[in-house]
PDB file of C-alpha atoms in Angstrom:
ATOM      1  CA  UNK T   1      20.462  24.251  -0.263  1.00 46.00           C
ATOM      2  CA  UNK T   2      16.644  23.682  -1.853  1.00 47.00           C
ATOM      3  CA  UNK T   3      14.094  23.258   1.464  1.00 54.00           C
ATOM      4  CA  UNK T   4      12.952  19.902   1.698  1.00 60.00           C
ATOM      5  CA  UNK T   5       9.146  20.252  -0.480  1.00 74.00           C
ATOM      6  CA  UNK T   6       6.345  20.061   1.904  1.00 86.00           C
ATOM      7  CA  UNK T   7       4.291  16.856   2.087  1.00 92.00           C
ATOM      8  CA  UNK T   8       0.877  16.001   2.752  1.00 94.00           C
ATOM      9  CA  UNK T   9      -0.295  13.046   1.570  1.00 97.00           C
ATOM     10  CA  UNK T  10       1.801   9.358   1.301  1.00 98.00           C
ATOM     11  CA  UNK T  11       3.264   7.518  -1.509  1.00 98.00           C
ATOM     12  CA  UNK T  12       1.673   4.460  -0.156  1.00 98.00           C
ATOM     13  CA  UNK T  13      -0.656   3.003   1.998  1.00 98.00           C
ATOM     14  CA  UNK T  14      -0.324  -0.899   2.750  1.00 98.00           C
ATOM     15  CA  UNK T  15      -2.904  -2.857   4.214  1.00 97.00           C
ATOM     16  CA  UNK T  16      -1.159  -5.499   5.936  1.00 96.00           C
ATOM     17  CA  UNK T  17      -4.443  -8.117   6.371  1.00 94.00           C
ATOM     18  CA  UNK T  18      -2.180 -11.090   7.394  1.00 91.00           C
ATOM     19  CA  UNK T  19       1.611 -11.650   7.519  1.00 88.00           C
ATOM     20  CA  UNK T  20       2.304 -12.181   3.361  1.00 93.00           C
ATOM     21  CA  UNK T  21      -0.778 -10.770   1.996  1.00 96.00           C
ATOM     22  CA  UNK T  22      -2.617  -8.012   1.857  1.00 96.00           C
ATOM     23  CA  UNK T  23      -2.843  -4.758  -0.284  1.00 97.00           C
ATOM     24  CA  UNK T  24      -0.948  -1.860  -1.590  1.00 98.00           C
ATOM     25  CA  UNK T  25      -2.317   1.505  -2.440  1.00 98.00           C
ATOM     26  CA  UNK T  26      -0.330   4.557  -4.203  1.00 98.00           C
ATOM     27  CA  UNK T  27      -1.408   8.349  -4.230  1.00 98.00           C
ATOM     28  CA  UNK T  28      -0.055  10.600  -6.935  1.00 96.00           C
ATOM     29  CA  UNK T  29      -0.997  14.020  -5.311  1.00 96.00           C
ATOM     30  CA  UNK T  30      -2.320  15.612  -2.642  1.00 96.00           C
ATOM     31  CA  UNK T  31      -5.404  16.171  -4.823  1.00 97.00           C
ATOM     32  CA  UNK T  32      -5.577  12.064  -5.355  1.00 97.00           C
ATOM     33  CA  UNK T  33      -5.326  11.501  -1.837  1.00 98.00           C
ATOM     34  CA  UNK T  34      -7.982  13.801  -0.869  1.00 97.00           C
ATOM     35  CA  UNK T  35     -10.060  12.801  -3.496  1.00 97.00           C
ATOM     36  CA  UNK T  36      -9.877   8.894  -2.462  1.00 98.00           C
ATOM     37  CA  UNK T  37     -10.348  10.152   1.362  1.00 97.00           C
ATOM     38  CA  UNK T  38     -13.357  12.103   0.567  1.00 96.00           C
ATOM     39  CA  UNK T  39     -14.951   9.408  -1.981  1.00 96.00           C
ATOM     40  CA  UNK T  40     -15.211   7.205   1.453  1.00 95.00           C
ATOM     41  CA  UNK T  41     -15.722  10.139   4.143  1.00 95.00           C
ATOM     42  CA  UNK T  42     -18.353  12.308   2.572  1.00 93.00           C
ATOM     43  CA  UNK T  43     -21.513   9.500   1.943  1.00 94.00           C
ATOM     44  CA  UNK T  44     -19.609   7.884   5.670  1.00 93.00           C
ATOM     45  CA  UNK T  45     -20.730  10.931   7.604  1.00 92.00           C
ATOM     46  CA  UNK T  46     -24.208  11.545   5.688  1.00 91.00           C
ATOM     47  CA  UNK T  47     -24.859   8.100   6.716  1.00 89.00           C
ATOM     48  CA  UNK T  48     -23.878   7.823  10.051  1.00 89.00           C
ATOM     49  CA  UNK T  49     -24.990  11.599  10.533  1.00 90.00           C
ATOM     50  CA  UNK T  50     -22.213  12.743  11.796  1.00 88.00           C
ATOM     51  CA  UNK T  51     -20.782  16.339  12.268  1.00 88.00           C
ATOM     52  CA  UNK T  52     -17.884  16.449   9.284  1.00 85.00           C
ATOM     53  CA  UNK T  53     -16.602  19.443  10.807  1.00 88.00           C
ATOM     54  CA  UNK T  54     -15.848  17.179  13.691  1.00 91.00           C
ATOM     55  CA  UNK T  55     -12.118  15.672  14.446  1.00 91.00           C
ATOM     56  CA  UNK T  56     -13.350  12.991  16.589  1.00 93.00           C
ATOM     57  CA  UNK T  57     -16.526  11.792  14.909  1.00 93.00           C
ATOM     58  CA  UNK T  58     -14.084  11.363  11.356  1.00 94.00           C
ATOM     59  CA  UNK T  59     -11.623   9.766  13.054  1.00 94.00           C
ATOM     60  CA  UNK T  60     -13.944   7.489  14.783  1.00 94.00           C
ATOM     61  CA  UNK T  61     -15.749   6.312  11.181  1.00 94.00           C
ATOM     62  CA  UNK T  62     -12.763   5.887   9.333  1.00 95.00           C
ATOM     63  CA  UNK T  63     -11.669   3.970  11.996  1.00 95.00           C
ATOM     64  CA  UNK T  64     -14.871   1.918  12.328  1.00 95.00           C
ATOM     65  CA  UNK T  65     -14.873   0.947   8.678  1.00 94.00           C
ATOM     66  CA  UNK T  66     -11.665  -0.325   8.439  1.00 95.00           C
ATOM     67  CA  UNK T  67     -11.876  -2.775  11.284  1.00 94.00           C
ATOM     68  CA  UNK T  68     -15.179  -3.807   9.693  1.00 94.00           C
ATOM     69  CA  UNK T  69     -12.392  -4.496   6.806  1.00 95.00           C
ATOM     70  CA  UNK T  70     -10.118  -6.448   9.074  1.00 95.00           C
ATOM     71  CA  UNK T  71     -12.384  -8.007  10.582  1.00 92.00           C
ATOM     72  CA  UNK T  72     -13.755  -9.669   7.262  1.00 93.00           C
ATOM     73  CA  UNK T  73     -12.140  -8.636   4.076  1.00 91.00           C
ATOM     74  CA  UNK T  74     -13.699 -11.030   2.106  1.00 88.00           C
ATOM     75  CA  UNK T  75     -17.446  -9.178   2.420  1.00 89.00           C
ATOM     76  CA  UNK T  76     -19.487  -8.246   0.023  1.00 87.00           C
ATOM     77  CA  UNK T  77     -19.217  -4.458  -0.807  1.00 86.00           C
ATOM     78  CA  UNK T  78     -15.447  -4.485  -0.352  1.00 90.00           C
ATOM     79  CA  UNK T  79     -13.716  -3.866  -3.866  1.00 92.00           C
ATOM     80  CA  UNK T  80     -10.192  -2.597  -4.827  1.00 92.00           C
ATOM     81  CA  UNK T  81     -11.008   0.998  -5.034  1.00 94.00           C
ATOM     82  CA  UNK T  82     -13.471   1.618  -2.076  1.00 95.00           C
ATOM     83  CA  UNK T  83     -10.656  -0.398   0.278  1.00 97.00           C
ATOM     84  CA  UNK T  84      -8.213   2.082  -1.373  1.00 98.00           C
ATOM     85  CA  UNK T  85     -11.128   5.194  -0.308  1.00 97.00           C
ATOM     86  CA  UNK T  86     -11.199   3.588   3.298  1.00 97.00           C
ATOM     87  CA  UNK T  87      -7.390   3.436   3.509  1.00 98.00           C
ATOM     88  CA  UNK T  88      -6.759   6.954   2.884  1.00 98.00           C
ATOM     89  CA  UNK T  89      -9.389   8.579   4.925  1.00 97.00           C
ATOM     90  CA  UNK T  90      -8.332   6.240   7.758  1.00 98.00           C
ATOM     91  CA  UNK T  91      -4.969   7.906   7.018  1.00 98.00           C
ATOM     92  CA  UNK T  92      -5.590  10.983   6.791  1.00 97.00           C
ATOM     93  CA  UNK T  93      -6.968  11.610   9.866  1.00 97.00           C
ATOM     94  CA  UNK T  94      -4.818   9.551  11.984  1.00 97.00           C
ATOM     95  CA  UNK T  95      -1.681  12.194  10.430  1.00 97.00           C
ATOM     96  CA  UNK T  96      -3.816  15.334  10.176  1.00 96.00           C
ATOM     97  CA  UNK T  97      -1.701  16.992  12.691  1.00 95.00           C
ATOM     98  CA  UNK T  98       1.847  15.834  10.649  1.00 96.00           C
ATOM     99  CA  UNK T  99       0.131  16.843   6.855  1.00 95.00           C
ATOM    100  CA  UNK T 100      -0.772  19.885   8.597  1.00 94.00           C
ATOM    101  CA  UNK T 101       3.064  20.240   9.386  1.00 95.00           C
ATOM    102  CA  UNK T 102       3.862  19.523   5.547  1.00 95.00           C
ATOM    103  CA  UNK T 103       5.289  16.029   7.463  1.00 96.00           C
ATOM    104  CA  UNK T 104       3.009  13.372   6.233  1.00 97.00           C
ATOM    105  CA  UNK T 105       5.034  10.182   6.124  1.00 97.00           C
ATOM    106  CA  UNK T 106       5.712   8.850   2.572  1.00 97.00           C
ATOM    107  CA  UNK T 107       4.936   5.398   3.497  1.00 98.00           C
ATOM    108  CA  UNK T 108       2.259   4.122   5.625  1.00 98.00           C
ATOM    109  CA  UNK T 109       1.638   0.966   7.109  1.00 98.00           C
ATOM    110  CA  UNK T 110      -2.223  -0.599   8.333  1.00 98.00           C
ATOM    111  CA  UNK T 111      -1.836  -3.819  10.023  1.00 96.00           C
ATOM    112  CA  UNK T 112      -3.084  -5.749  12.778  1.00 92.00           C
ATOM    113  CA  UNK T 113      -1.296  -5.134  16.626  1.00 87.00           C
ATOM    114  CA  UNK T 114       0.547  -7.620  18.010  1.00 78.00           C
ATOM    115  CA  UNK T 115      -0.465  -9.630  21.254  1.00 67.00           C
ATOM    116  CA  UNK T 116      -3.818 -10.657  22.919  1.00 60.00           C
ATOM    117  CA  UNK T 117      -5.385  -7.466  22.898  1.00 66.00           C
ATOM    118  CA  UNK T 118      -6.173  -7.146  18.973  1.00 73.00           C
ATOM    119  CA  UNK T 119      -6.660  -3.970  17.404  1.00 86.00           C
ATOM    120  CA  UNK T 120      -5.118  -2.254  14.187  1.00 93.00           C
ATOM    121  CA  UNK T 121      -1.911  -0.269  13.765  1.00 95.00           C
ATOM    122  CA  UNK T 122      -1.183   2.888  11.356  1.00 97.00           C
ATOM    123  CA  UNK T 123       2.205   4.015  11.564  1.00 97.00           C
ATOM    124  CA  UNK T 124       4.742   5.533   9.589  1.00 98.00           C
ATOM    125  CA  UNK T 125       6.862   3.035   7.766  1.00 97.00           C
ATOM    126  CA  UNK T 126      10.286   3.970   7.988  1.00 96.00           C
ATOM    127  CA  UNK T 127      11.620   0.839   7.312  1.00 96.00           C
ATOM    128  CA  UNK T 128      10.427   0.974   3.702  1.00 97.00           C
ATOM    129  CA  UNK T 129      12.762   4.315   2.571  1.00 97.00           C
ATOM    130  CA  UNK T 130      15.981   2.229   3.862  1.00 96.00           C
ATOM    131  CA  UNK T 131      15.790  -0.247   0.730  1.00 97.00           C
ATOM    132  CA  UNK T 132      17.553  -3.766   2.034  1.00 96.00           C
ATOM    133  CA  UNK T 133      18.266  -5.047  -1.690  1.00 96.00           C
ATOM    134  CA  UNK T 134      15.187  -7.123  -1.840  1.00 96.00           C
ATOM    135  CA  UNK T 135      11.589  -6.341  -2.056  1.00 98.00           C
ATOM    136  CA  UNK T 136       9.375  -5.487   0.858  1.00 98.00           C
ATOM    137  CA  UNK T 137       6.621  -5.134  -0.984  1.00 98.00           C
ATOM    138  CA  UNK T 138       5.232  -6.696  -4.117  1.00 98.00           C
ATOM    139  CA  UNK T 139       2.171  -4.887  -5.353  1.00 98.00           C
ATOM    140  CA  UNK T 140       0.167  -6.206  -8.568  1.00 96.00           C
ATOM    141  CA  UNK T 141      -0.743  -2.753 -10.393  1.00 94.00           C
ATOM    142  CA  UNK T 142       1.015   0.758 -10.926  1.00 92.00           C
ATOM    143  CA  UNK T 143       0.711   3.523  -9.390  1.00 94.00           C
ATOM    144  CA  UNK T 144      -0.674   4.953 -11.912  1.00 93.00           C
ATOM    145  CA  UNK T 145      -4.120   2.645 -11.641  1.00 93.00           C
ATOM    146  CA  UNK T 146      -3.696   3.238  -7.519  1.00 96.00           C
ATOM    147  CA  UNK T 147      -2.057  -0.286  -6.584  1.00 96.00           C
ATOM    148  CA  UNK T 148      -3.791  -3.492  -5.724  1.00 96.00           C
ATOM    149  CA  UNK T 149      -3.296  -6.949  -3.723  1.00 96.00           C
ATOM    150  CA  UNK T 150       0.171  -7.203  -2.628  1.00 97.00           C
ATOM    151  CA  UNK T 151       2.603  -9.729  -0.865  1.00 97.00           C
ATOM    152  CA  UNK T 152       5.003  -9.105   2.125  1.00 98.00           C
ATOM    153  CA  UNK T 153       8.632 -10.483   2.881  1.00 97.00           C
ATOM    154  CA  UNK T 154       9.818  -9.659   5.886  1.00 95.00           C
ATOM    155  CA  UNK T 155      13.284 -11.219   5.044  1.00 96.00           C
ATOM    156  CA  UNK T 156      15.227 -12.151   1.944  1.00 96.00           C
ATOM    157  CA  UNK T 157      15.042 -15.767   2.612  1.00 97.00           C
ATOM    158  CA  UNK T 158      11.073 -15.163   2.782  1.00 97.00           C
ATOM    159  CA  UNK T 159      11.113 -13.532  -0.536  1.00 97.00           C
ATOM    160  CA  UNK T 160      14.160 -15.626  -2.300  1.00 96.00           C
ATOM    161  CA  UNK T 161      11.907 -18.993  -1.214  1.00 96.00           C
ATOM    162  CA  UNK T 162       8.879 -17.671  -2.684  1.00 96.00           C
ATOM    163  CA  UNK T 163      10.928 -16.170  -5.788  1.00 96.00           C
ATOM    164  CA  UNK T 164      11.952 -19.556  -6.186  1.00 95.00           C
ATOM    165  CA  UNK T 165       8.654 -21.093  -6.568  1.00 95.00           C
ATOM    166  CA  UNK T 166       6.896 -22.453  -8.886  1.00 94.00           C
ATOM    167  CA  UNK T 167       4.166 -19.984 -10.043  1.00 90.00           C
ATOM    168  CA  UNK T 168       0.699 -19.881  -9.368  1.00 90.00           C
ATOM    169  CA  UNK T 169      -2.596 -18.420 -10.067  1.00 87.00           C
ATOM    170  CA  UNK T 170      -2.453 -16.710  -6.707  1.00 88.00           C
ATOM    171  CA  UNK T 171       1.204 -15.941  -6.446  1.00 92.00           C
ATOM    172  CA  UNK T 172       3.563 -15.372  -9.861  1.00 93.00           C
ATOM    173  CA  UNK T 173       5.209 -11.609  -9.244  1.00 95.00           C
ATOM    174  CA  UNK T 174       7.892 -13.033  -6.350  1.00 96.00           C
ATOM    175  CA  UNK T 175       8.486 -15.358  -9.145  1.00 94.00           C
ATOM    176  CA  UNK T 176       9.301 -12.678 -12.004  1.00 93.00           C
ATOM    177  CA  UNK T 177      10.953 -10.066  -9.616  1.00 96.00           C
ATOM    178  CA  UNK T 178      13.089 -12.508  -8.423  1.00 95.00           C
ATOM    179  CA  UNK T 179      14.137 -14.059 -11.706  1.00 93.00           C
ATOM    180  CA  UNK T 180      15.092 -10.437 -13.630  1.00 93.00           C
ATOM    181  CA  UNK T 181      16.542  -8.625 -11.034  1.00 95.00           C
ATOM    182  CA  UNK T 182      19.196  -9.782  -8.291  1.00 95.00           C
ATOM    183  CA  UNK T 183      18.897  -5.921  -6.223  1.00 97.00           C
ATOM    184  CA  UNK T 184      15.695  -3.969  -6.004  1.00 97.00           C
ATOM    185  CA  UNK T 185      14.358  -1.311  -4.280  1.00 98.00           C
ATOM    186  CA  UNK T 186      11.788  -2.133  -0.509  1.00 98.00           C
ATOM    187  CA  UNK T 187       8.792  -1.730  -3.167  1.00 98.00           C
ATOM    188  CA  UNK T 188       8.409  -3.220  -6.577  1.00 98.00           C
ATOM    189  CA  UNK T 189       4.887  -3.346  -8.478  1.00 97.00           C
ATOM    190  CA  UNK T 190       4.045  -5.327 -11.707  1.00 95.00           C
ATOM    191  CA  UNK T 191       1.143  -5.543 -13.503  1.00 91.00           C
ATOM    192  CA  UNK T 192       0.618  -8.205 -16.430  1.00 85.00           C
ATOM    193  CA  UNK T 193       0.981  -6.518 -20.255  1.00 80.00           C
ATOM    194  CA  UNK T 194       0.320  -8.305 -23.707  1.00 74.00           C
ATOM    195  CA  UNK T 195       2.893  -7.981 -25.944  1.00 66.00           C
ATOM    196  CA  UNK T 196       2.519  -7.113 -30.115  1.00 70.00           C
ATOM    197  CA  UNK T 197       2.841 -10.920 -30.749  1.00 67.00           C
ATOM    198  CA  UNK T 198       0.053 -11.900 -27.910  1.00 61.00           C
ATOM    199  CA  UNK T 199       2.699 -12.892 -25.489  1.00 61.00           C
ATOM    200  CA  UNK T 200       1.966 -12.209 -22.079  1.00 64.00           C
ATOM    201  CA  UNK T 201       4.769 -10.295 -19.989  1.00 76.00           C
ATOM    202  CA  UNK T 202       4.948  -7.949 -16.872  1.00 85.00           C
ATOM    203  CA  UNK T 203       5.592  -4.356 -16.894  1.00 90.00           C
ATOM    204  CA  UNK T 204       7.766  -3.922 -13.566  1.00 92.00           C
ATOM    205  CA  UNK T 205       8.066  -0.537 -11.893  1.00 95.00           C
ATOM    206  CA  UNK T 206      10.497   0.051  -8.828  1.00 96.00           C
ATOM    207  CA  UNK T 207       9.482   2.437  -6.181  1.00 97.00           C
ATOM    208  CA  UNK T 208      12.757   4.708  -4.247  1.00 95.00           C
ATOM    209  CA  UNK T 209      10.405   6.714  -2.177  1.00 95.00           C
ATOM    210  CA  UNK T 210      13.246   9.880  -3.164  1.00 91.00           C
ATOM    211  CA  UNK T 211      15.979   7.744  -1.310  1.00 94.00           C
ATOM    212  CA  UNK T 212      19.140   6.030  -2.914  1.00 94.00           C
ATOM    213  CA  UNK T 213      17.957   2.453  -4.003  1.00 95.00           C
ATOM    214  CA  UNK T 214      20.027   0.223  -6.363  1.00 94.00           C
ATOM    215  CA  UNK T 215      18.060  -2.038  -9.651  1.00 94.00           C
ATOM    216  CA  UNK T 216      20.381  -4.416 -10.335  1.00 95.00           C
ATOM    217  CA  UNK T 217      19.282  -6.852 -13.261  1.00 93.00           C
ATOM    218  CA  UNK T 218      20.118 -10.858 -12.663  1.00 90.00           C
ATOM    219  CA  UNK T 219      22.719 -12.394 -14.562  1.00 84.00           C
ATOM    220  CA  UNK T 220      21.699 -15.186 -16.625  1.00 72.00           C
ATOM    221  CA  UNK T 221      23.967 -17.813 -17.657  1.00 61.00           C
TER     222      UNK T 221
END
């Protein structure tokens, strides 16, 4: 039996800002993990003048700039892809030891702690390689392009009442997902494509992670 292939860098970062929105990021390699870590890290520690050889004083900036993030996403400066730079150096070295290990999670979740005392979480998201039948996760993008703003659905009943909505200019991919397909993986992400004609549709991709997951188009009447 084939040893399990080393891994050291995730599939996905989400940025969990509030409870139904926030952002998904995907990494194809190692090399496009480190490269988004290092795009943020690099001009972080020139700036700050800080010792890159050091564990601590990383950790501590990656850290710093991403609650400046949370704390108001809506600044100027923030954009798609430096979020996406923040993300994975905050990432990075919060699992250095595990990556070291070949055991960085494939899945990784940013969001803020629960209770009075504030502060942001970045765990390991398990919860997204056991694939309930309806989507976690709906990211607007591919992972080719990196990922984008996403929505969250903790339940099916969450993401069935949204899927069941009208659409809007803000939210239309709950809508789509939930009107092609009745099963889908914990991760789906669309991203809007013209057609020959000049029809608008949405190129869907389904994200497994490597586990068993079941796409199972709707039935229409």
């Amino acid at each position: 039996m084939a040893k399990p292939r080393a891994r050291k860098h995730p599939d996905l970062i989400l940025l969990q800002l509030f409870e139904h929105e926030g952002s998904g990021f995907t990494y194809l390699s190692p090399e496009d993990f480190d490269y988004a870590a290092d795009h943020f890290m690099l001009p972080a520690v020139k700036y700050a003048e800080a010792d890159v050889s050091d564990p601590e004083q990383r950790r501590e900036l990656a850290y710093d700039f991403l609650w400046r993030y949370f704390q108001k996403p809506n600044a100027k400066g923030y954009f798609r892809e430096n979020v996406r730079w923040i993300a994975a150096a905050a990432t990075r070295e919060k699992f250095a030891p595990e990556a070291a290990a070949g055991r960085m999670p494939r899945v990784v979740v940013i969001a803020r702690k629960s209770g009075e005392a504030g502060g942001i979480v970045i765990r390991d998201a398990q919860e997204y390689l056991d694939h309930p039948g309806w989507p976690l996760a709906l990211i607007i993008g591919k992972p080719q392009n990196g990922g984008g703003a996403a929505h969250f659905f903790a339940t099916r009943e969450a993401y069935e009442k949204a899927g069941a909505s009208k659409p809007t200019q803000e939210i239309w991919l709950p809508q789509i997902v939930y009107r092609l397909y009745a099963e889908t993986p914990s991760v789906v992400m669309g991203l809007p494509k013209p057609g020959k004609k000049g029809e608008m549709g949405v190129e869907c991709m389904a994200l497994a992670f490597g586990e068993r997951a079941s796409l199972v188009e709707r039935k229409i009447n």
